[in-house]
């Protein structure tokens, strides 16, 4: 079993009010690089930040890492458009960061990224892989691709209140800038990514396609961003078995209907509830309050935890957070402002 | 505990008769990339070869991987001058492959590679690291650097009969081409690497220096190539505690005096005898016959094995070799020809 994490960034993720407050836009560029280091090393090593929301909610990377420390699994990071360097070892897919979807072309090399990722996926020696993502702004590009494919899906948010209208407006502008209307890319999912997607989608879809060819059991580990990738795969004519493993926080999000998505894209949906309500630590209470929800393959990692290990995982999350310098106390700040935090499943 | 593997290549490694038969020179370019994949994935994935000597002796990567499967430890590969790509995730030190030491400059960017590696090493979150290498021709560049520093050391060989005279002739030509005589680089070890070394030396020395600064316990995992790196560190004025962990095959090599090296460079020397004579599998009998001896951090990995686990490691080596397609039978070919195989601790 191997967990693969595709890490990248876009200028879409920097759109004001959509993804993060201006004050943290600089910091956000480091989020995927820091997430990769947390997964591999247990804390950021070269990245200058620990991704934490204004209310103190830590990145899902902390949860995934905690599961890794309890359960033990190999983790491999794919460099899929990082804007900042990372000290984590990476498989380099030679991808540039994505542009702003409101430009004509968001991912000029979508086909190349997909092909390289597919080639990599086809050589994997594992029986089973989980594939997840870390890319700020990823639910907006998920909405973009699904809309371009004519398969609109509900997308989640790392915010308790989902800025869905803003995402839709950005996607609408992006489609117009690419001279597209919804559904225009049906059957040509790489054209959808090229126009209004992000490089991580091309990477995850490519790896999944290659792994399926090689007979590997594939789990898409994440929320609505991974539903969008499943849409991409089905529109590419790939009909192998696909599982989506996500958290109860995504499943409970009223913006999302996983059952419909599972039926439509022939996905086996696995939802794990980590019972975070049994902890008073901010890392877990904020998830219960609807923040973050998913990202960095968190739902996939949690699906590996046996029921009688979940208490150990919760204790380990506290230990990881202590190492990350994440205070156990929730701050008084109101997390309900859509300007406070990212727009994605990822922080 | 983390095992770090610096992987690179040089044109020195391609010198005819010194390092490999002409017929396998092309294949040899893939050796470090394949070694990295074997360490990380358990078999070559993208690399088109499994490094095996003409007599059927598999790369030490197979041994290190087998130990990893029994003992369990994190492994991180440093890209330190690879001439061929690898599907293993890597920390990219932005190093080019080394030139032929018989040219004026062997590693133009020795200082840059060292600095980047040092920066990486200083951020490592581990209490303890083992640092090893895979670079064909590495004992010739080891001899080169040690000679330029005026600290001649005996160097080992992956061949039962060490082509030492050829190595000395190459180093002599290399020093002359760099306008140096033995000892000219004393106190300036990066000048020695630049003139007659290889990029992996700069990488390993840099990571070790950075890790020592950060208070990490450092083990140089390998044979005489790592003794050369210890020389580099001492000539750089770094006086932190250093351990060398290698195999009994290196310790038993009459070309090598580890006790003298340990005294001279203030190295704690740890030698592990894996009792390969208890196996009839070619992967182990060839080591007993004096082939390969060390490489890919094999000695360091073996130092992690508890005495009562060594039998399990030997069984696992057979399983790894089966996965690699390495036949258990020794071929009839005479392994004593110096043209038959590489010149380094690494294959």
Coordinates of C-alpha atoms in Angstrom, one line a residue, chain A residues 2 40-46 65 68 74-77 79 86-92 120 123-126, chain B residues 2 40-46 65 68 74-77 79 86-92 120 123-126:
Chain A
X2 CA 1.3 3.4 -1.0
X40 CA 7.1 12.8 4.8
X41 CA 9.1 14.2 7.8
X42 CA 6.4 14.9 10.4
X43 CA 6.8 18.6 10.3
X44 CA 7.7 21.4 7.9
X45 CA 11.5 21.3 7.4
X46 CA 12.3 23.9 4.7
X65 CA 0.7 12.1 9.1
X68 CA 0.8 7.3 9.0
X74 CA 4.7 4.3 2.3
X75 CA 4.1 7.9 1.1
X76 CA 5.3 9.3 -2.2
X77 CA 4.9 13.0 -3.2
X79 CA 5.6 17.5 -7.8
X86 CA 9.9 21.6 -0.9
X87 CA 12.5 19.6 1.0
X88 CA 10.3 16.5 0.7
X89 CA 11.5 14.0 -1.9
X90 CA 9.3 14.2 -5.0
X91 CA 8.6 12.5 -8.3
X92 CA 8.9 15.4 -10.6
X120 CA 4.7 6.7 -13.7
X123 CA 5.2 1.3 -13.3
X124 CA 4.0 1.3 -9.7
X125 CA 5.0 -1.9 -7.9
X126 CA 2.2 -1.7 -5.4
Chain B
X2 CA 16.2 7.9 8.2
X40 CA 12.1 2.9 -2.5
X41 CA 9.8 0.5 -4.4
X42 CA 11.4 -2.9 -3.9
X43 CA 12.3 -3.3 -7.6
X44 CA 13.3 -1.1 -10.6
X45 CA 10.1 0.5 -11.9
X46 CA 11.2 2.9 -14.6
X65 CA 16.0 -3.1 0.6
X68 CA 14.4 -2.2 5.1
X74 CA 12.4 5.8 6.2
X75 CA 14.5 6.2 3.1
X76 CA 15.0 9.4 1.2
X77 CA 16.9 9.6 -2.1
X79 CA 19.4 13.4 -6.7
X86 CA 14.5 7.7 -11.9
X87 CA 11.0 7.1 -10.8
X88 CA 12.0 7.2 -7.2
X89 CA 11.0 10.4 -5.3
X90 CA 14.1 12.5 -4.9
X91 CA 15.3 15.6 -3.1
X92 CA 16.9 17.5 -6.1
X120 CA 18.9 20.3 3.4
X123 CA 16.5 20.9 8.4
X124 CA 16.3 17.2 8.9
X125 CA 13.8 16.4 11.6
X126 CA 15.4 13.0 12.5

